[in-house]
PDB file of C-alpha atoms in Angstrom:
ATOM      1  CA  MET A  83     -56.708 -69.057-161.876  1.00 39.00           C
ATOM      2  CA  THR A  84     -56.952 -70.001-165.685  1.00 40.00           C
ATOM      3  CA  ALA A  85     -58.106 -73.318-166.767  1.00 39.00           C
ATOM      4  CA  ALA A  86     -54.808 -74.149-168.274  1.00 60.00           C
ATOM      5  CA  ALA A  87     -53.168 -73.831-164.743  1.00 73.00           C
ATOM      6  CA  PRO A  88     -52.894 -77.233-162.800  1.00 84.00           C
ATOM      7  CA  SER A  89     -54.525 -77.764-159.461  1.00 93.00           C
ATOM      8  CA  THR A  90     -51.507 -78.714-156.951  1.00 95.00           C
ATOM      9  CA  PRO A  91     -51.154 -78.624-153.367  1.00 96.00           C
ATOM     10  CA  ALA A  92     -49.334 -75.336-153.711  1.00 97.00           C
ATOM     11  CA  THR A  93     -52.379 -73.591-155.576  1.00 96.00           C
ATOM     12  CA  LEU A  94     -54.794 -75.196-153.153  1.00 96.00           C
ATOM     13  CA  ALA A  95     -52.774 -73.920-150.182  1.00 96.00           C
ATOM     14  CA  LEU A  96     -52.654 -70.330-151.682  1.00 96.00           C
ATOM     15  CA  GLU A  97     -56.280 -70.356-152.382  1.00 95.00           C
ATOM     16  CA  ARG A  98     -57.365 -71.612-148.903  1.00 95.00           C
ATOM     17  CA  ALA A  99     -55.167 -68.754-147.422  1.00 95.00           C
ATOM     18  CA  GLY A 100     -56.546 -66.174-149.590  1.00 96.00           C
ATOM     19  CA  VAL A 101     -53.154 -65.335-151.163  1.00 96.00           C
ATOM     20  CA  PRO A 102     -53.184 -63.893-154.522  1.00 96.00           C
ATOM     21  CA  PHE A 103     -50.734 -65.519-157.090  1.00 97.00           C
ATOM     22  CA  THR A 104     -50.672 -65.631-160.852  1.00 96.00           C
ATOM     23  CA  PRO A 105     -50.081 -69.108-162.497  1.00 95.00           C
ATOM     24  CA  HIS A 106     -47.438 -69.298-165.289  1.00 93.00           C
ATOM     25  CA  VAL A 107     -47.448 -72.803-167.281  1.00 90.00           C
ATOM     26  CA  TYR A 108     -44.725 -73.506-169.873  1.00 90.00           C
ATOM     27  CA  GLU A 109     -43.508 -76.295-171.767  1.00 82.00           C
ATOM     28  CA  HIS A 110     -41.050 -78.560-169.652  1.00 81.00           C
ATOM     29  CA  HIS A 111     -38.525 -80.488-171.617  1.00 72.00           C
ATOM     30  CA  GLU A 112     -37.780 -83.929-170.139  1.00 72.00           C
ATOM     31  CA  THR A 113     -34.002 -83.387-171.049  1.00 70.00           C
ATOM     32  CA  ALA A 114     -33.985 -80.390-169.081  1.00 66.00           C
ATOM     33  CA  THR A 115     -31.752 -80.663-165.796  1.00 65.00           C
ATOM     34  CA  ASN A 116     -31.626 -77.106-164.737  1.00 76.00           C
ATOM     35  CA  PHE A 117     -35.274 -76.616-163.973  1.00 79.00           C
ATOM     36  CA  GLY A 118     -35.131 -72.909-162.605  1.00 80.00           C
ATOM     37  CA  GLU A 119     -32.941 -71.798-165.780  1.00 84.00           C
ATOM     38  CA  GLU A 120     -35.693 -73.526-168.108  1.00 85.00           C
ATOM     39  CA  ALA A 121     -38.442 -71.560-166.193  1.00 88.00           C
ATOM     40  CA  ALA A 122     -36.831 -68.300-166.577  1.00 87.00           C
ATOM     41  CA  ALA A 123     -35.873 -68.885-170.265  1.00 86.00           C
ATOM     42  CA  ALA A 124     -39.318 -70.348-171.065  1.00 89.00           C
ATOM     43  CA  LEU A 125     -41.296 -67.345-169.113  1.00 91.00           C
ATOM     44  CA  GLY A 126     -38.908 -64.673-170.649  1.00 91.00           C
ATOM     45  CA  LEU A 127     -37.755 -63.548-167.268  1.00 92.00           C
ATOM     46  CA  ARG A 128     -34.524 -62.530-165.415  1.00 90.00           C
ATOM     47  CA  GLU A 129     -32.934 -65.338-163.600  1.00 90.00           C
ATOM     48  CA  GLU A 130     -32.508 -63.051-160.467  1.00 94.00           C
ATOM     49  CA  GLN A 131     -36.531 -62.907-160.227  1.00 96.00           C
ATOM     50  CA  VAL A 132     -36.917 -66.824-160.680  1.00 95.00           C
ATOM     51  CA  PHE A 133     -36.410 -68.732-157.313  1.00 96.00           C
ATOM     52  CA  LYS A 134     -35.571 -72.353-156.976  1.00 95.00           C
ATOM     53  CA  THR A 135     -36.685 -74.265-153.969  1.00 96.00           C
ATOM     54  CA  LEU A 136     -33.956 -76.582-152.019  1.00 96.00           C
ATOM     55  CA  VAL A 137     -34.286 -78.850-149.243  1.00 97.00           C
ATOM     56  CA  VAL A 138     -31.291 -78.932-147.140  1.00 98.00           C
ATOM     57  CA  SER A 139     -30.435 -80.779-143.789  1.00 97.00           C
ATOM     58  CA  VAL A 140     -29.253 -78.564-141.348  1.00 98.00           C
ATOM     59  CA  ASP A 141     -27.575 -80.746-138.441  1.00 97.00           C
ATOM     60  CA  GLY A 142     -29.903 -83.474-139.265  1.00 94.00           C
ATOM     61  CA  ALA A 143     -33.028 -81.407-139.547  1.00 96.00           C
ATOM     62  CA  LEU A 144     -34.598 -80.544-142.793  1.00 97.00           C
ATOM     63  CA  ALA A 145     -35.070 -76.994-143.873  1.00 98.00           C
ATOM     64  CA  VAL A 146     -35.906 -75.237-147.141  1.00 98.00           C
ATOM     65  CA  ALA A 147     -33.995 -72.510-148.752  1.00 98.00           C
ATOM     66  CA  ILE A 148     -35.420 -70.375-151.690  1.00 98.00           C
ATOM     67  CA  VAL A 149     -32.714 -68.668-153.695  1.00 97.00           C
ATOM     68  CA  PRO A 150     -32.530 -66.994-157.321  1.00 97.00           C
ATOM     69  CA  VAL A 151     -31.929 -69.674-160.015  1.00 93.00           C
ATOM     70  CA  ALA A 152     -29.024 -67.038-160.874  1.00 91.00           C
ATOM     71  CA  ASN A 153     -27.156 -67.844-157.721  1.00 95.00           C
ATOM     72  CA  ARG A 154     -26.083 -70.841-155.720  1.00 95.00           C
ATOM     73  CA  LEU A 155     -27.071 -71.685-152.146  1.00 97.00           C
ATOM     74  CA  ASP A 156     -24.412 -70.626-149.450  1.00 98.00           C
ATOM     75  CA  LEU A 157     -24.602 -73.777-147.175  1.00 98.00           C
ATOM     76  CA  LYS A 158     -23.075 -71.842-144.128  1.00 97.00           C
ATOM     77  CA  ALA A 159     -25.389 -69.063-144.649  1.00 98.00           C
ATOM     78  CA  ILE A 160     -28.624 -71.395-144.488  1.00 98.00           C
ATOM     79  CA  ALA A 161     -27.219 -73.212-141.377  1.00 98.00           C
ATOM     80  CA  ALA A 162     -26.574 -69.900-139.603  1.00 98.00           C
ATOM     81  CA  ALA A 163     -30.133 -68.545-140.825  1.00 98.00           C
ATOM     82  CA  VAL A 164     -31.672 -71.557-139.131  1.00 97.00           C
ATOM     83  CA  GLY A 165     -29.431 -71.616-136.005  1.00 97.00           C
ATOM     84  CA  GLY A 166     -27.397 -74.516-136.989  1.00 97.00           C
ATOM     85  CA  LYS A 167     -23.781 -75.213-137.809  1.00 97.00           C
ATOM     86  CA  LYS A 168     -23.519 -77.606-140.834  1.00 97.00           C
ATOM     87  CA  ALA A 169     -25.841 -77.756-143.955  1.00 97.00           C
ATOM     88  CA  THR A 170     -25.676 -80.188-146.887  1.00 97.00           C
ATOM     89  CA  LEU A 171     -28.199 -80.399-149.697  1.00 97.00           C
ATOM     90  CA  ALA A 172     -30.865 -83.169-148.650  1.00 97.00           C
ATOM     91  CA  ASP A 173     -30.955 -86.394-150.412  1.00 96.00           C
ATOM     92  CA  PRO A 174     -33.502 -85.984-153.443  1.00 95.00           C
ATOM     93  CA  ALA A 175     -35.755 -88.993-152.456  1.00 96.00           C
ATOM     94  CA  LEU A 176     -36.069 -87.628-148.938  1.00 96.00           C
ATOM     95  CA  ALA A 177     -36.714 -84.323-150.303  1.00 96.00           C
ATOM     96  CA  GLU A 178     -39.444 -85.726-152.535  1.00 96.00           C
ATOM     97  CA  LYS A 179     -40.924 -87.771-149.655  1.00 96.00           C
ATOM     98  CA  ARG A 180     -41.037 -84.917-147.244  1.00 95.00           C
ATOM     99  CA  THR A 181     -42.407 -82.145-149.603  1.00 97.00           C
ATOM    100  CA  GLY A 182     -44.613 -84.430-151.597  1.00 96.00           C
ATOM    101  CA  TYR A 183     -43.356 -82.812-154.744  1.00 96.00           C
ATOM    102  CA  VAL A 184     -40.943 -84.160-157.409  1.00 92.00           C
ATOM    103  CA  VAL A 185     -37.450 -82.645-157.763  1.00 89.00           C
ATOM    104  CA  GLY A 186     -37.626 -79.782-160.406  1.00 87.00           C
ATOM    105  CA  GLY A 187     -41.200 -79.153-159.135  1.00 90.00           C
ATOM    106  CA  ILE A 188     -40.700 -78.673-155.390  1.00 96.00           C
ATOM    107  CA  SER A 189     -42.826 -75.647-154.279  1.00 97.00           C
ATOM    108  CA  PRO A 190     -42.161 -73.761-151.146  1.00 97.00           C
ATOM    109  CA  VAL A 191     -45.969 -73.591-150.603  1.00 97.00           C
ATOM    110  CA  GLY A 192     -48.130 -76.766-149.644  1.00 97.00           C
ATOM    111  CA  GLN A 193     -45.395 -79.257-148.725  1.00 97.00           C
ATOM    112  CA  ARG A 194     -46.372 -82.335-147.039  1.00 95.00           C
ATOM    113  CA  ALA A 195     -44.519 -81.472-143.812  1.00 91.00           C
ATOM    114  CA  HIS A 196     -43.777 -77.878-142.426  1.00 93.00           C
ATOM    115  CA  LEU A 197     -40.076 -77.124-142.729  1.00 96.00           C
ATOM    116  CA  ARG A 198     -38.297 -74.110-141.415  1.00 96.00           C
ATOM    117  CA  THR A 199     -38.159 -71.918-144.554  1.00 98.00           C
ATOM    118  CA  VAL A 200     -35.605 -69.080-145.514  1.00 98.00           C
ATOM    119  CA  LEU A 201     -36.219 -67.018-148.416  1.00 98.00           C
ATOM    120  CA  ASP A 202     -33.063 -64.984-149.816  1.00 98.00           C
ATOM    121  CA  GLU A 203     -33.433 -61.307-149.031  1.00 97.00           C
ATOM    122  CA  SER A 204     -32.871 -60.465-152.551  1.00 97.00           C
ATOM    123  CA  ALA A 205     -36.301 -61.428-153.164  1.00 97.00           C
ATOM    124  CA  THR A 206     -37.613 -58.350-151.368  1.00 96.00           C
ATOM    125  CA  ALA A 207     -36.152 -56.019-154.200  1.00 96.00           C
ATOM    126  CA  TYR A 208     -39.090 -57.237-156.430  1.00 97.00           C
ATOM    127  CA  PRO A 209     -42.926 -56.575-156.355  1.00 97.00           C
ATOM    128  CA  THR A 210     -43.247 -60.253-157.398  1.00 97.00           C
ATOM    129  CA  ILE A 211     -41.196 -63.367-157.702  1.00 98.00           C
ATOM    130  CA  PHE A 212     -41.593 -66.625-159.466  1.00 97.00           C
ATOM    131  CA  VAL A 213     -41.422 -70.118-157.619  1.00 97.00           C
ATOM    132  CA  SER A 214     -42.337 -73.730-158.452  1.00 95.00           C
ATOM    133  CA  GLY A 215     -46.101 -74.175-158.605  1.00 95.00           C
ATOM    134  CA  GLY A 216     -45.577 -77.893-157.632  1.00 95.00           C
ATOM    135  CA  ARG A 217     -45.012 -79.557-161.062  1.00 91.00           C
ATOM    136  CA  ARG A 218     -42.332 -79.174-163.385  1.00 88.00           C
ATOM    137  CA  GLY A 219     -43.379 -76.725-166.127  1.00 89.00           C
ATOM    138  CA  PHE A 220     -45.491 -74.636-163.879  1.00 93.00           C
ATOM    139  CA  ASP A 221     -44.430 -71.473-161.769  1.00 94.00           C
ATOM    140  CA  ILE A 222     -46.540 -69.117-159.559  1.00 96.00           C
ATOM    141  CA  GLU A 223     -46.049 -65.371-159.335  1.00 97.00           C
ATOM    142  CA  ILE A 224     -46.451 -64.293-155.931  1.00 98.00           C
ATOM    143  CA  ALA A 225     -45.310 -61.081-153.774  1.00 98.00           C
ATOM    144  CA  PRO A 226     -42.375 -61.926-151.497  1.00 98.00           C
ATOM    145  CA  SER A 227     -44.446 -60.680-148.583  1.00 98.00           C
ATOM    146  CA  ASP A 228     -47.150 -62.941-149.400  1.00 98.00           C
ATOM    147  CA  LEU A 229     -44.721 -66.036-149.759  1.00 98.00           C
ATOM    148  CA  LEU A 230     -43.061 -65.273-146.456  1.00 98.00           C
ATOM    149  CA  THR A 231     -46.445 -65.205-144.594  1.00 97.00           C
ATOM    150  CA  VAL A 232     -47.835 -68.396-146.170  1.00 97.00           C
ATOM    151  CA  THR A 233     -44.778 -70.414-145.539  1.00 97.00           C
ATOM    152  CA  GLU A 234     -43.743 -68.810-142.313  1.00 97.00           C
ATOM    153  CA  ALA A 235     -40.521 -68.174-143.756  1.00 97.00           C
ATOM    154  CA  THR A 236     -37.775 -65.757-142.607  1.00 98.00           C
ATOM    155  CA  THR A 237     -35.302 -63.771-144.970  1.00 98.00           C
ATOM    156  CA  ALA A 238     -31.491 -63.821-144.841  1.00 98.00           C
ATOM    157  CA  ALA A 239     -28.594 -63.485-147.185  1.00 98.00           C
ATOM    158  CA  ILE A 240     -28.278 -67.210-148.106  1.00 98.00           C
ATOM    159  CA  ALA A 241     -27.295 -67.003-152.064  1.00 97.00           C
ATOM    160  CA  ARG A 242     -23.905 -66.651-153.627  1.00 94.00           C
ATOM    161  CA  THR A 243     -22.668 -66.049-157.004  1.00 85.00           C
TER     162      THR A 243
END
């Protein structure tokens, strides 16, 4: 890790697990509301390779969906992927409380509570993908297989255009 990269629960969890990653710090603008698009633009990446972490409620139980910022989450698909019937986006305050991260900086790694996690299958087309490192303005580059291992995630087609 470089000195400019912050230490977050995500980076600490990756280091403890011996999972390689590359930190990427960029300037976050307080007026930005689409954090994934901001990260892709700031890092000069295609939006298909930058993934957003969304906390959902499936039949009352929280789960995590990781989808490309270029796409939307298919709520029916995430519900089916975790064996449920109905999914909604979780209340932002609840998502922050359960993950330990702020909205716009929720990382799929190092969350306060272990939640069932599903990574959109499109991630496997890339040698590395970018996900939040646990703060706004900080992404980590990681191999999809390593992300699956460290989060105990599954893959499914959960994104739609």
